[in-house]
Structure formats: structure tokens, C-alpha cells
Amino acid sequence: MQLELTKDQEMFRRTVRQFLERESPLTKVRELADEPAGFDRAWWRQGAEMGWTAMLVPEELGGGTLSGQGLLDLALVAEEMGRLVSPGALVPVNVVIASIVDAGVGGHGKALEALMAGEAIAAWYDGSGVTASPAGGGYTLDGTAELVEAGADADHLLVTARTGDGLRQFLLPATAPGLTPTRRDSLDLVRRHADIGLDEVRADVDTLVGGDRDAAAAVDRQRQIATVLQTAETAGAIDRVFEFTTQWAFDRYSFGRPLASYQALKHRFADMKMWLEASHATVTAAARAVQERSPHAAELASVAKAYVGDRAAALVQDCVQMHGGIGVTWEHDIHLYLRRVTVNQLTYGTPSDHRRRVADLLAA
Amino acid sequence: MQLELTKDQEMFRRTVRQFLERESPLTKVRELADEPAGFDRAWWRQGAEMGWTAMLVPEELGGGTLSGQGLLDLALVAEEMGRLVSPGALVPVNVVIASIVDAGVGGHGKALEALMAGEAIAAWYDGSGVTASPAGGGYTLDGTAELVEAGADADHLLVTARTGDGLRQFLLPATAPGLTPTRRDSLDLVRRHADIGLDEVRADVDTLVGGDRDAAAAVDRQRQIATVLQTAETAGAIDRVFEFTTQWAFDRYSFGRPLASYQALKHRFADMKMWLEASHATVTAAARAVQERSPHAAELASVAKAYVGDRAAALVQDCVQMHGGIGVTWEHDIHLYLRRVTVNQLTYGTPSDHRRRVADLLAA
Amino acid sequence: MSEDLESYRLAAREWLAANLPTVDGGGARLGSDDEAWQRARELQRILHDGGYAGIAYPKEYGGRGLTPAHQRVFNEESAGYEMPLLLNVPTFSICAPAILDFGTEEQKREHLPAVLRGDEVLVQFLSEPRGGSDLAGAITRATRDGDMWVLNGSKIWSSGAYAADYGICLARTDWEAPKHSGLTMFIVKVHQPGVEVRRIKQVNGDSEFCQEFFDDVQIPASDVLGEVNGGWAVASRLLFHERTAVGGGSPYVSGGHAVARVPEPDLVELARRGGRLDDPGVRELIAESHILRTVAGQLVDRVSAGIRGGAMPDPAASLPRLFSATSNERRIDIALAVAGPAAVIPPAGAPGDLGARYLMRQGGSLGGGSSEMARNIISERVLGMPREFAADKGVPFSQVRQSQTPG
Amino acid sequence: MSEDLESYRLAAREWLAANLPTVDGGGARLGSDDEAWQRARELQRILHDGGYAGIAYPKEYGGRGLTPAHQRVFNEESAGYEMPLLLNVPTFSICAPAILDFGTEEQKREHLPAVLRGDEVLVQFLSEPRGGSDLAGAITRATRDGDMWVLNGSKIWSSGAYAADYGICLARTDWEAPKHSGLTMFIVKVHQPGVEVRRIKQVNGDSEFCQEFFDDVQIPASDVLGEVNGGWAVASRLLFHERTAVGGGSPYVSGGHAVARVPEPDLVELARRGGRLDDPGVRELIAESHILRTVAGQLVDRVSAGIRGGAMPDPAASLPRLFSATSNERRIDIALAVAGPAAVIPPAGAPGDLGARYLMRQGGSLGGGSSEMARNIISERVLGMPREFAADKGVPFSQVRQSQTPG
């Protein structure tokens, strides 16, 4: 949680929290586990109305922020979603929205509109598994886009492809001939990933996002945004886990006194509190840097992911341990959080990937 | 410490301990810090008389063991030396002795005799910084032997050199023309290392150890012996540190009760006790495997070094922490131990080197 | 003696080859269902009839009266054969030994031969929903009623209770005594009126653990194990047997492992599949995992020998316990790091069990007393440090504060 | 206000350029010798005469009466200039603020202007050889004798005491009261009969810390700081100022850092020198170290803002303290791993300070209260968990058990 919120931000956060607590409490999340997409489109539309898809869009395009710093505002949504292990596709939808806006809307106005209205969902692929070959004024795309969040459920796919001349990005409709998504299982109950096969997919020039130039810088920026939102979500998740585990330590008695009175446990809670505050600190710093397009943005985003990725998982596992046997039962909610932070840890770059990224920047 | 000692071993251990406590207590070790070689030759000869140089030599060559398992007996000496951060050159002398014995004594009888009598000291280099070029029936050696224990003080140098046709090992007198040792500083107060320059050093065929065959297997065996003795010494050192730190925790009162009554500290002592026993367990297992020339000897030696190297340093640092400010004063003895275990950790292969070695064996 | 062991080994080898089916690589057949339990009973019957059941149990109670060394020899030989591993913990290595230690002659004759024949499966009823690791804080109550005791309350974390015949159950019988002095241990028939066994689903989908609810369950007075209000002595002994078994040092374990082990993930293979086997960082992780596993085994050997030979006190059994719990946590973290995202979002067709293992990472520290309890035991009973302040010490149990929440 | 700050910044920039020498890269000039202390006093005099001493101290005691924001602005501008950093801790940020909080009008007028002129250096006399982190367990005694107090005993871990003019000294004045209620704080002249200051050599060769021996030292009654037997309130305040300073949040620190920092080892350079800069494992370690340092700074910012804004309680200052202590330990381990054997056995001509740093690795957790104390504070005063049982609570201090060994 950012420490100092404006009044607008405070109110917005409260609104989002109330909405999530009412519309997608953990009982609902458990139910959604059996749904293919893991979330409900009507629910998502309500979120879009609340502003979940507007924060990275300038006012003249129908968007708007609370504080003038859209990414910080959006991080509030991510944190609240983390607190309730919410479903949805906050990261890819907003990354794609930001990409369209950054690149100049061009022919993607209708897609942008649908995404902002919550009528459509987008997926985003930034890996190196797809190649684009020039063909008939446009390109033909081939390969496999692995591990795409919401990949089987999205209406639009922003795909990064390699060419002989750098990277290009294309915004394709999910219905494009030659696109074949295959769902993957996930540890998370409601977050969905798919591998998408691309077999001679035709991509005309008007599907390009950012024009026919190297998209490397755009991809970097997209990754930074994804990292900020993902780590903010994780920070929200561990906030909540730490809250209810601390409460448990006060309520639970062993040998006639509460767990919270045992020094060995107190010290572990102290360490966890430190990890928690440090996680918030680094997420906030990364969000600011990315928002301001600071020259350190890439570095600070990777710092945040490497730190939060590892510490959050350690924190939740330690909280499981604090709960004893009940912490590993299906009935207890803590595993929902452990699933989410673990999936977050390993997607959009593992902590190890991000450490290597930081090293590249340091040794450059 | 091996758990089950024979009566002979028990008595031997007691004798060694009494000798070290009398002749080289920590006050003496502090004095020796100012001596170039870091130890006294007369003291070393007494050790040799006690058997420090005999355990890896068969009876027919004037050696002998206590238990029939010479390396396990010798590990007792190493442990006791660790307990008092003793000076001396136990590892290189015994490695060189074992190498001569293993290879067949040949023309190295006098050197072996002098080493066993404690009249001479040997150094050993197993790195890749020296090349041997055939010349006039023998070889010419060039290069730098880095980080050689007792390198500037030894009378004999067993040097491993690369040829176009595998490795060779030569036993050279320290006086050989073209050998130039340069001392290096060390964190340890009495253990000395040097870099030895080799400039067109003439090595006749009779200086070869193991003949004119590839010495790779011999070097492997030497490394195993070095690792066992070094980790045994470290295990002895942490034994002693754990002893006096535990005592400190009982004696030291804070808020009207002993440190040993604080659960957070008790739990750290429990972890340390676990590391300590695990260290002894893995050292003993490695010593047995190397003694028996088990096919797992190389693996278990590296397992021991990787485990003990890291845990011992962590244990001593944690014990420093338990002592508070006094633990980082020159006056307190604990830094002598920290110096020794740290130098042991990083020489004869770092824990990282040994992990990579284990991985090579696993992935082969 | 050692020649005797050698000939024993050869005879066992021959008998095993002739009487038991072999199993593939991964070791024992896993199972948490009724079929697996049924099969374990059948296998035990085969062992029994062949003279290989209860090798270190006394002859008068259906065992063979041989030494732990004979059992070890047999265990070494039985590697690769299908064995009734499900019966090792708690039946053979925890519950039956406690009956051997504390049972009346009648109890021993009733239960032990049946156990060794595979006819009786035993389970521990110790933990309680509000109790955590404070077993002596039990609030399940037994009230004397003539020749019978009447049991009410609930127990939890009993492994395989649904398949067991009897539970060794700790209940409070005197509320005005301090906590340890008001407990009694009972041998309770599981399948009888008033006992409800509910299986607990765990995050990895297993439902081997159970919770039991007791509603006016009738227990004959002759089924008290040990003394009335002397139940804590029996419970302590159960805990000792449990630590020993989990630490790998029980003389009553039959077959290679105390428990049916889940096969280890092959990190070299995982890294190879991810194209990362040449990465030195990944290689170090793989090695670290192997090193921890190796040292864990070496520590079991050292501590078992130390306790046997008297060089270490019994509670030292907590050392390998703590090591295995903490190193297993680290090793599963390593497996996740080596596998990367495929660990939690497996590609179609790939095995997806690594993520589930990660969710259960704490399993080793929760079963058999937590790592925290192990650290208490090591510091207090191995190193002799002062005991933790217990707010419930010497106080009538009726006045002790209890948890606000079950779980 | 923010325009005021901007013009203040410009003026400071100009003044600094005109009046202070710049220093190279590594930042402040290090020193633990008399010369360095002398230089610090001179520099402080220059600042004072230029109107930049005690920016956030009240005007009536020689300060400038401006806001912490002004001090921060000045600190930002002073980066790269030679500054009297030695005076920051404890003089400016711990001792003088305590005099401001608790001193009589006379004491404030006597000491604070002198401090801000660079004429007085202060030191804390809190820890004792047998005391560890239990500061309230002090057994150094002061006995009233007419208008004077007579001080006997010993203090330790006072940094730079040999160069200081006054020590803020905690002594026991009532042995029949419980520990916290029988303490009094004194302002003790260091260079006077009966005070012996002995420098303590540390493992890295530094001898900045001292031990003091008091033998019938005469203290005028007017030099009591705070109330007689009310010394613990003053000590608590000193500790608060210390946590704040070490955590980076003191408004009284002058210059870029609270303390003169030893330059960080350059891991990229270390790895390059060892030929290991291309090793991915080594690269990850280098990054991990950088990440920890970065997050440490981010946490300082967050917690400072949190305490300033009231979102966090004061004791939250222990969070960045604990982070910096534990992460520095990890970072020095990393430096050692990156450098390999050259860290502890440097080649001829190479710098050999990494090994010495490793020996002092615990420095950060020992100074300013140990990491254990930080964890107690966080769990008890930030999270509100129950306090540790104190065996000396409410007991006349004369009956409290003491350590068997000094140290």
C-alpha cells in the first residue's frame, strides 16, 4: 500500500475493496475455479466502469486518473485484487491499453474502446517464440506464444514477433485464422494461461501497434507496467495474509498463552513485517519510476520483482507454518494466496530472470 | 568428531589435545601471527613424532595407523587442530606424503623420510597455472602456482603441470633455480599462502611423481584427502566455538535471566547444533569414503566441503552475534576461529566450486 | 553374530524373491485409498506367514524376537519389493511400541499379534482442533461411568484413521489437576457408535488426514492404556517413538522407508526439459538440493548411532527431524526455481505435481510436531537450556486460557 | 514554503561552493584519529559561522530554528563537500537532542551552542561490560554526597569517547527500586580525575570504541539530566533518537549521511578482476546485493515518511534498522562469494579489506542495539505482541541475578 494517498485515492480504494468483497469474495473465487475463464464478464464490465481500464488512458481518449499518476492509481486496484485473490485480467488488459495509447491509437480505436468499456479482454505476449515474415505488404506470423495470461479467453492478442529487423507488435483478433490456443493448468484457482499456436497467421499492416519500427523499447515499457501491477497485487496479497496470520497468533493459545507471546514466533513476525514493508516500499518506488518514465524505471521494476517475488512467497509459506496443520487444508483460505503469489513469482519473469536483468544493467 | 572411536583413537586424541593445549594455545597462536612461517619447526617435529605425518603411510615404509583407517585417524588430528586454530601445514604435508606413497616411492625416499620425520615441509599445487614442456628427457616448467599453502616456507613443492598430453606432477626442492615464491597476506593469523613463480624451472624425469603418465586421477585423490582434512579441521573449530558460545549463553544474564532462556536465541542454538552435527556427519562420511576409495569418494568429499564450508561460517558468525560487541574485539578469541573457517571455506575449492563439481557428477 | 546376520540376509533374500512382487523404480506403491490399505494388510499377512513380521518384536506377542540389526538387514533386502509401508507409521513404529511399553498383558496379547498379522491397523488420536502442538492441553474429555468411560470431543490430524481399527486416544479425565496430570490414554475402537471420522482434504488433494468426533463413545475401563491420569507418560512415549520413526531410527519399521515416499523430482531432468541444464546457477541449485538430501541421510546415521551407543540423549532424534523438515523446504524451493513457470503452470501433458508439492512444503514441519517444537526440544533437552515459561504450569486445567479459534 | 526552500537551496549551494572544500568520490573523509576529530570541529565552526549549523535546532540555543526540510535541502546540497560527519552520531542526532528534550535551561544554554559551534563533542555512556543490550540493568553506581554525586563503575562501546568532552552517563542511584526506577542520567565531563578512557581494538584494526572506568568521579548535582531516578526516561529517548538516526530519519543530521560511510566494495569490479563477470551465478549475486541496497533505501524513505506522517508509530524506525543490519550481512557474504579466495588471501598488492569487513560483518547488528532487540521492538511495539517475560521486573534491583562473565 502506498502510504500517502490523496482523498480521491482513499475513496477509490474503499470503493474497489467494497466491490470486491461484495462481488468476488473468496467463496466466489473458489466457485470460479471451475469456470473455464476463471471470471465473469459482467463482473469485469463493472470493474471497467469503476475505472480499472481507464487509468493509463489520457482524458482526451476517454480515460483519466485520480491523482495524475495513473499507474499509481491502478496499482491500488491491483493491491485490492491481491487482498482478495481476485480473478480478472488486469495486467494484460492494461498493458495492451497502454501499448495502444503509447503507440498512437491509429486503427485500434475500436479495440481500445471495447477494452476500456470492459466489453473485450486482451492478452499480451512478449516472448521470443513467434516470428514475423514480410508477406504481401504485411506479415505472416508463425510459432508458439507460450504462457499467455488469459490467452484462451481474450478477444484481442497483442503479440510480439521477431523479424530480421527487430521486433514488431501486432494486435490480432482472437478469431484470426491460424491462432490456436491450448489451455494450461495453473496452481492459481482463477488465473488462466494458455499457449497459443500461430500457424501462418496473416497480419496486415493495420494490425501493427507502433508502426513498422523496432518495438523493443515498447516491449520494455510494457514489461515495466506488467511488473508494477503484478508486484502491487502480490503486495496486497501478503498484506492480507500477514493481517489474518497476526490475528491468528493473538487468538491461538498454546501452553496457556497466545502464540504471539513466543519470542521465536515474535521474531519471525518481525522479519515478516519487515519484508512486507520493504515490499510495499519497493513496489511504490517502482510504480513512481515507471509512471515518471525515469531512466531507472527498468532497473527499479526488476528490483521490485526480484525482491517481492522471493520475499512474498517466503512470507506466505511462513504464515502457513504459523497456522500449523490447518494451513495446508483445502478449507483454509491461505492456500489461495500461496497459489497467487507463487504464480506471480514465476510469471512475467522469475526473480532469477529479473536479477539477471539488473546485473545486465549494472555491468553494462 | 567421529562418534565411535577405538580406545587407541581416544587416547591418541587426548594426547594430541594435551600437546596442542600445552605447546600452542591461543596465546601462542597470537604470538606466531608475527612469525613469517606462522609456526615453529621444532613444534612440528614433535607433532611428527606423535604421528601427524605417519597415518597415510604403510607400516613397511615406517608409517602406521591406529585403527587401520589412516585418514580417519588423521582427521582426528585435524579436528583437534581446528579446536585450537593450530598452525602447521597438516594438509599439504600429508597430501604430498600420500601422493608419494600412492605413486610408489621411487626416487623420493629421502623426501618422504624427511617429511615423515617433520624435518621438512611440503607444499602442494593442484591448479592449472603451470605448464610443463618436454625438454632434454625431462621437462621445463613455467607459469605461476597461485595460492599455495606454506608455499614460501616449504622445502619441497609438489607441483601439478599441464602438458600437451595430460597432467604431470613433479616434486621439486624449494631451492630449484627459477622458483620464486611471493607471500600473500591472509585473514588467518598463522596459515600462510604464497604465489610461486616458475621461470624455466628444470624438472628431470626423476622429479616426476607417478611417472610420465597422466596424473589426473592422482590429483583427484589428493583433492579428496585435502578436502577431508580441511573440513575435519573446520568441524573441530566450530565444535569449540559452539562450546564456548553455549557456555556464554548460560553465563550471560540479560533482564535478569540467562541468554539461554530466550526462545529466539534457543532456536538459533538448536539450528547451530543441527548444523554442527550435520557437519560432523558429512565429514565422517567423506573421510570413510575417501579412506575406502569408494566410487562416491569424490562426490562425498565435495558434498562435505560445500555443506561444511557454508554452514561453519554461518555458525561462527551467528556465535559472534551471540557475543555482542565483545565478539568483534581483537581481545576475544572468536575471531581467530572466524578467520580460520573463512580461509578454509574459500581455499581448496569454494563451496560454489564444490557444488559445481557435484553437479558435474550428477549430470554426467 | 555377524555371520548369523549374513545367513539371515541370504535367507531373507531368497524368501523375498519367492514371495513378494517387485515394484518399479519409484519405490513403494502409493495410496491413500481403501484399496491401498487392503493391499497393505494382505502384504503384511504374507510377511507374517513367512516369518518376517515384527522381526524385532518379542516372540510372545507374535514377533520374531530378533535384533534391530536383523530388521535392518531385512529392510535392505526388501528394497525393490512391494511392502506394506502404510503400516509403518504409526501402527508398527509408534502405536504398537507404546502398547508394548505400557500395555497390560491382556492388551499386548489382544493387539500386538493382530497388528503383526495385518489384522489390526492403529492410529494416534492426539492433536485437537484448538490445540496445535500443545498436546497436553487436550480438552477431549472422558468421564467415568461405572465400568465404562464416556468419551466426548474431537481429535484431528490422525493419518489414515478412516482405515484404522483402533485409535490411541488422549483424553482429559481430571479437570482440577494441572494439565499433564489429568490425562488418560485409551485404546478406542474406531468403528463403533458415537465415533464419526471425517477425512480432511488438503491443498494437494490428498485426504489421508482425518478429524474424529466423539459423541458419548463408550470405552470399557480395561481399555485404559497405562495409568488413569497417567496418560501423559504414554503420550510422551508415543512422541518419542514418533520422533525416532520420522528421524529414521525406529527398529520396528519394516521395509526401506518409514513411510511410503513420494518419488523425488528429478532436478537434472527438470532443468534439461527447461533447457537450463548448462546454466551454472541452475547447476549449483541442483547440487545444493542433492547435498542437502545426502547430508540428511548422513545425519540420520550419525544420530541413530549416537542414540544407540549412548553418546547422544534420546531427544537428539529431533536433530534429523529438524534437518529433514527445513532442508525439504529448501529443496522444494529449489525445485521450483529450477523448473521455473512450468512448475506452477505446467504445459499441456506435463506433470503438474511440483506446484502441489510446493503448497504442501510445510508438510514435513507440521507432521510429527513442528520445527518449532523440534527446536525447543533440541535447545532444552539436548543443550539443557531453560524450559519455556508455561502459563499453564501447576494450574488446575479448568483455569487455563484456551484458544479463541479452532483450527 | 516550497519557494522558500528553493531559495534556501540556492543560497546554500552558493555558500558551500565558496566556503567548503570538495571531496572525491568515496564521499566523506574517514578517520578515527585525533586529527580527524580536530578537523570535524573546525568544519563545524565554519558551518556555524556561515549560519548552517543546527539548522533544525532552536535559535535560542545556537541553531537556526528552521524545519527538517531545510536541513534535508542543505544535506542534499552538501553532497560532495567535506563535512563534519563524525559529529552526526551521537553528538548532533542523539545526545544533543536528548539535552534539548530533558535538559534544564542552564544545561541547554551551556551545551547546545557549544555543540553547534564545534566546541563540544558528546558521547553516550550507556552500555556496560556485563550488560549487553539490557541497558536498564546498569550497575555503574552514583552515590549522593552533599552537592555532588560520586560515580564508580564502567561503561563500554562508547564511540569516539577519547575525543569527546562530555558523556551522557546512565548510573544506578537506587538499588532497592526496580531496575528502571533506580537510574539517573548524568552529564559527565570526560577529561577529569577518576575517568580513564581505554580504546578497544576491534578485529578489523579500528579502535574507535572505548571502555571507560570511573573511580570516585565527582559530578555536580546540577549535571543530572532529567530527574533523579528518572534516568530511564532519558535513556529511552536517547534510544529513540539513535534508532531514528541509524534508520536515516533524524532531522539533526548534517551532511549526506548520518555516519561517515566506508565505500562499498564494487562487486562488478571484483568479479571482473576474478574473471567471473560472465558467470550467471555470480551475476545474480551481484544483482542481489544491489537489490538489497536499493530496497534498504526505499524502506528508509517509506518508514521515515510513515513516522513523519503519523501512519507508523515511532518504533517502526526499527524496521529499516533491522533491514540494513541483516541485508548488510548478506551483502558481505555475497562480496566474499564474488571475490572468492582473493577476499581472504589477497594477492600481493591487492586491497585486503574485504576479509576485515567480513570479520566485522555483525557490526551493523551490534551497534545501535542488536537485531534481536530490533525484532523485539517490532513485534512488541509495532505489532503489539506481548512483551517478553522479564525476570527482573518489579524486583528490587539488588535482588536481580547478574551475568557470570563480563564482556
PDB file of C-alpha atoms in Angstrom, chain A residues 205-324:
ATOM      1  CA  VAL A 205      -0.036  -3.538 -41.724  1.00  0.00           C
ATOM      2  CA  ASP A 206      -3.004  -2.104 -39.891  1.00  0.00           C
ATOM      3  CA  THR A 207      -2.625  -4.711 -37.156  1.00  0.00           C
ATOM      4  CA  LEU A 208       0.788  -3.277 -36.277  1.00  0.00           C
ATOM      5  CA  VAL A 209       0.989  -1.411 -32.978  1.00  0.00           C
ATOM      6  CA  GLY A 210       3.695   1.217 -33.048  1.00  0.00           C
ATOM      7  CA  GLY A 211       4.070   1.002 -36.773  1.00  0.00           C
ATOM      8  CA  ASP A 212       6.697  -0.800 -38.729  1.00  0.00           C
ATOM      9  CA  ARG A 213       9.545   0.122 -36.377  1.00  0.00           C
ATOM     10  CA  ASP A 214      11.511  -1.902 -33.840  1.00  0.00           C
ATOM     11  CA  ALA A 215       9.225  -2.443 -30.844  1.00  0.00           C
ATOM     12  CA  ALA A 216      11.998  -3.241 -28.347  1.00  0.00           C
ATOM     13  CA  ALA A 217      11.518  -0.064 -26.304  1.00  0.00           C
ATOM     14  CA  ALA A 218       7.750  -0.523 -26.306  1.00  0.00           C
ATOM     15  CA  VAL A 219       8.109  -4.093 -25.053  1.00  0.00           C
ATOM     16  CA  ASP A 220      10.397  -2.878 -22.276  1.00  0.00           C
ATOM     17  CA  ARG A 221       7.846  -0.356 -21.189  1.00  0.00           C
ATOM     18  CA  GLN A 222       5.069  -2.960 -21.280  1.00  0.00           C
ATOM     19  CA  ARG A 223       7.127  -5.250 -19.095  1.00  0.00           C
ATOM     20  CA  GLN A 224       7.663  -2.479 -16.589  1.00  0.00           C
ATOM     21  CA  ILE A 225       3.948  -1.828 -16.362  1.00  0.00           C
ATOM     22  CA  ALA A 226       3.198  -5.533 -16.006  1.00  0.00           C
ATOM     23  CA  THR A 227       5.826  -5.870 -13.288  1.00  0.00           C
ATOM     24  CA  VAL A 228       4.487  -2.941 -11.308  1.00  0.00           C
ATOM     25  CA  LEU A 229       0.903  -4.180 -11.410  1.00  0.00           C
ATOM     26  CA  GLN A 230       1.892  -7.747 -10.651  1.00  0.00           C
ATOM     27  CA  THR A 231       4.099  -6.841  -7.690  1.00  0.00           C
ATOM     28  CA  ALA A 232       1.426  -4.477  -6.390  1.00  0.00           C
ATOM     29  CA  GLU A 233      -1.042  -7.328  -6.494  1.00  0.00           C
ATOM     30  CA  THR A 234       1.394  -9.552  -4.624  1.00  0.00           C
ATOM     31  CA  ALA A 235       1.992  -6.835  -2.048  1.00  0.00           C
ATOM     32  CA  GLY A 236      -1.762  -6.628  -1.479  1.00  0.00           C
ATOM     33  CA  ALA A 237      -1.967 -10.389  -1.109  1.00  0.00           C
ATOM     34  CA  ILE A 238       0.753 -10.568   1.545  1.00  0.00           C
ATOM     35  CA  ASP A 239      -0.767  -7.629   3.364  1.00  0.00           C
ATOM     36  CA  ARG A 240      -3.912  -9.619   3.852  1.00  0.00           C
ATOM     37  CA  VAL A 241      -2.113 -12.850   4.732  1.00  0.00           C
ATOM     38  CA  PHE A 242       0.007 -11.067   7.288  1.00  0.00           C
ATOM     39  CA  GLU A 243      -3.112  -9.482   8.776  1.00  0.00           C
ATOM     40  CA  PHE A 244      -5.032 -12.664   9.343  1.00  0.00           C
ATOM     41  CA  THR A 245      -1.969 -14.612  10.438  1.00  0.00           C
ATOM     42  CA  THR A 246      -1.096 -11.991  13.039  1.00  0.00           C
ATOM     43  CA  GLN A 247      -4.657 -12.157  14.274  1.00  0.00           C
ATOM     44  CA  TRP A 248      -4.371 -15.925  14.467  1.00  0.00           C
ATOM     45  CA  ALA A 249      -1.229 -15.582  16.583  1.00  0.00           C
ATOM     46  CA  PHE A 250      -3.117 -13.427  19.051  1.00  0.00           C
ATOM     47  CA  ASP A 251      -6.134 -15.733  19.180  1.00  0.00           C
ATOM     48  CA  ARG A 252      -4.405 -19.072  19.263  1.00  0.00           C
ATOM     49  CA  TYR A 253      -3.267 -20.342  22.662  1.00  0.00           C
ATOM     50  CA  SER A 254      -0.613 -22.904  23.262  1.00  0.00           C
ATOM     51  CA  PHE A 255       0.522 -23.896  26.739  1.00  0.00           C
ATOM     52  CA  GLY A 256      -1.858 -21.365  28.193  1.00  0.00           C
ATOM     53  CA  ARG A 257      -0.538 -18.349  26.314  1.00  0.00           C
ATOM     54  CA  PRO A 258      -1.042 -16.918  22.847  1.00  0.00           C
ATOM     55  CA  LEU A 259       1.319 -17.846  20.028  1.00  0.00           C
ATOM     56  CA  ALA A 260       2.060 -14.125  19.798  1.00  0.00           C
ATOM     57  CA  SER A 261       3.829 -14.345  23.150  1.00  0.00           C
ATOM     58  CA  TYR A 262       6.502 -16.779  21.970  1.00  0.00           C
ATOM     59  CA  GLN A 263       9.721 -14.970  21.219  1.00  0.00           C
ATOM     60  CA  ALA A 264      10.800 -17.263  18.404  1.00  0.00           C
ATOM     61  CA  LEU A 265       7.499 -16.591  16.646  1.00  0.00           C
ATOM     62  CA  LYS A 266       7.508 -12.894  17.502  1.00  0.00           C
ATOM     63  CA  HIS A 267      10.868 -12.575  15.831  1.00  0.00           C
ATOM     64  CA  ARG A 268       9.589 -14.272  12.734  1.00  0.00           C
ATOM     65  CA  PHE A 269       6.632 -11.925  12.675  1.00  0.00           C
ATOM     66  CA  ALA A 270       9.093  -9.048  12.966  1.00  0.00           C
ATOM     67  CA  ASP A 271      11.005 -10.340   9.959  1.00  0.00           C
ATOM     68  CA  MET A 272       7.779 -10.761   8.031  1.00  0.00           C
ATOM     69  CA  LYS A 273       6.657  -7.264   8.889  1.00  0.00           C
ATOM     70  CA  MET A 274       9.994  -6.030   7.588  1.00  0.00           C
ATOM     71  CA  TRP A 275       9.619  -7.970   4.338  1.00  0.00           C
ATOM     72  CA  LEU A 276       6.086  -6.673   3.997  1.00  0.00           C
ATOM     73  CA  GLU A 277       7.005  -3.016   4.430  1.00  0.00           C
ATOM     74  CA  ALA A 278      10.063  -3.411   2.223  1.00  0.00           C
ATOM     75  CA  SER A 279       7.863  -4.982  -0.445  1.00  0.00           C
ATOM     76  CA  HIS A 280       5.486  -2.053  -0.343  1.00  0.00           C
ATOM     77  CA  ALA A 281       8.404   0.346  -0.395  1.00  0.00           C
ATOM     78  CA  THR A 282       9.975  -1.167  -3.474  1.00  0.00           C
ATOM     79  CA  VAL A 283       6.680  -1.554  -5.334  1.00  0.00           C
ATOM     80  CA  THR A 284       5.827   2.075  -4.695  1.00  0.00           C
ATOM     81  CA  ALA A 285       9.274   3.185  -5.819  1.00  0.00           C
ATOM     82  CA  ALA A 286       8.986   1.108  -8.985  1.00  0.00           C
ATOM     83  CA  ALA A 287       5.486   2.410  -9.700  1.00  0.00           C
ATOM     84  CA  ARG A 288       6.688   6.002  -9.384  1.00  0.00           C
ATOM     85  CA  ALA A 289       9.697   5.410 -11.591  1.00  0.00           C
ATOM     86  CA  VAL A 290       7.664   3.713 -14.293  1.00  0.00           C
ATOM     87  CA  GLN A 291       4.939   6.319 -14.063  1.00  0.00           C
ATOM     88  CA  GLU A 292       7.515   9.069 -14.496  1.00  0.00           C
ATOM     89  CA  ARG A 293       9.379   7.164 -17.202  1.00  0.00           C
ATOM     90  CA  SER A 294      12.522   7.593 -15.118  1.00  0.00           C
ATOM     91  CA  PRO A 295      15.770   6.344 -16.648  1.00  0.00           C
ATOM     92  CA  HIS A 296      15.851   3.922 -13.694  1.00  0.00           C
ATOM     93  CA  ALA A 297      12.385   2.557 -14.412  1.00  0.00           C
ATOM     94  CA  ALA A 298      13.551  -0.759 -15.858  1.00  0.00           C
ATOM     95  CA  GLU A 299      16.016  -1.287 -13.052  1.00  0.00           C
ATOM     96  CA  LEU A 300      13.564  -0.427 -10.286  1.00  0.00           C
ATOM     97  CA  ALA A 301      10.840  -2.593 -11.771  1.00  0.00           C
ATOM     98  CA  SER A 302      13.221  -5.552 -11.807  1.00  0.00           C
ATOM     99  CA  VAL A 303      14.440  -4.740  -8.295  1.00  0.00           C
ATOM    100  CA  ALA A 304      10.839  -4.831  -7.128  1.00  0.00           C
ATOM    101  CA  LYS A 305      10.032  -8.092  -8.859  1.00  0.00           C
ATOM    102  CA  ALA A 306      13.175  -9.861  -7.671  1.00  0.00           C
ATOM    103  CA  TYR A 307      12.644  -8.725  -4.098  1.00  0.00           C
ATOM    104  CA  VAL A 308       8.889  -9.114  -3.820  1.00  0.00           C
ATOM    105  CA  GLY A 309       8.829 -12.350  -5.796  1.00  0.00           C
ATOM    106  CA  ASP A 310      11.061 -14.111  -3.326  1.00  0.00           C
ATOM    107  CA  ARG A 311      10.014 -12.465  -0.080  1.00  0.00           C
ATOM    108  CA  ALA A 312       6.285 -12.748  -0.683  1.00  0.00           C
ATOM    109  CA  ALA A 313       6.485 -16.487  -1.218  1.00  0.00           C
ATOM    110  CA  ALA A 314       8.675 -16.857   1.862  1.00  0.00           C
ATOM    111  CA  LEU A 315       6.248 -14.774   3.885  1.00  0.00           C
ATOM    112  CA  VAL A 316       3.177 -16.751   2.892  1.00  0.00           C
ATOM    113  CA  GLN A 317       4.947 -20.061   3.478  1.00  0.00           C
ATOM    114  CA  ASP A 318       5.988 -18.857   6.900  1.00  0.00           C
ATOM    115  CA  CYS A 319       2.393 -17.891   7.600  1.00  0.00           C
ATOM    116  CA  VAL A 320       1.278 -21.353   6.542  1.00  0.00           C
ATOM    117  CA  GLN A 321       3.748 -22.711   9.062  1.00  0.00           C
ATOM    118  CA  MET A 322       2.345 -20.421  11.748  1.00  0.00           C
ATOM    119  CA  HIS A 323      -1.085 -21.925  11.155  1.00  0.00           C
ATOM    120  CA  GLY A 324       0.009 -25.496  11.678  1.00  0.00           C
TER     121      GLY A 324
END
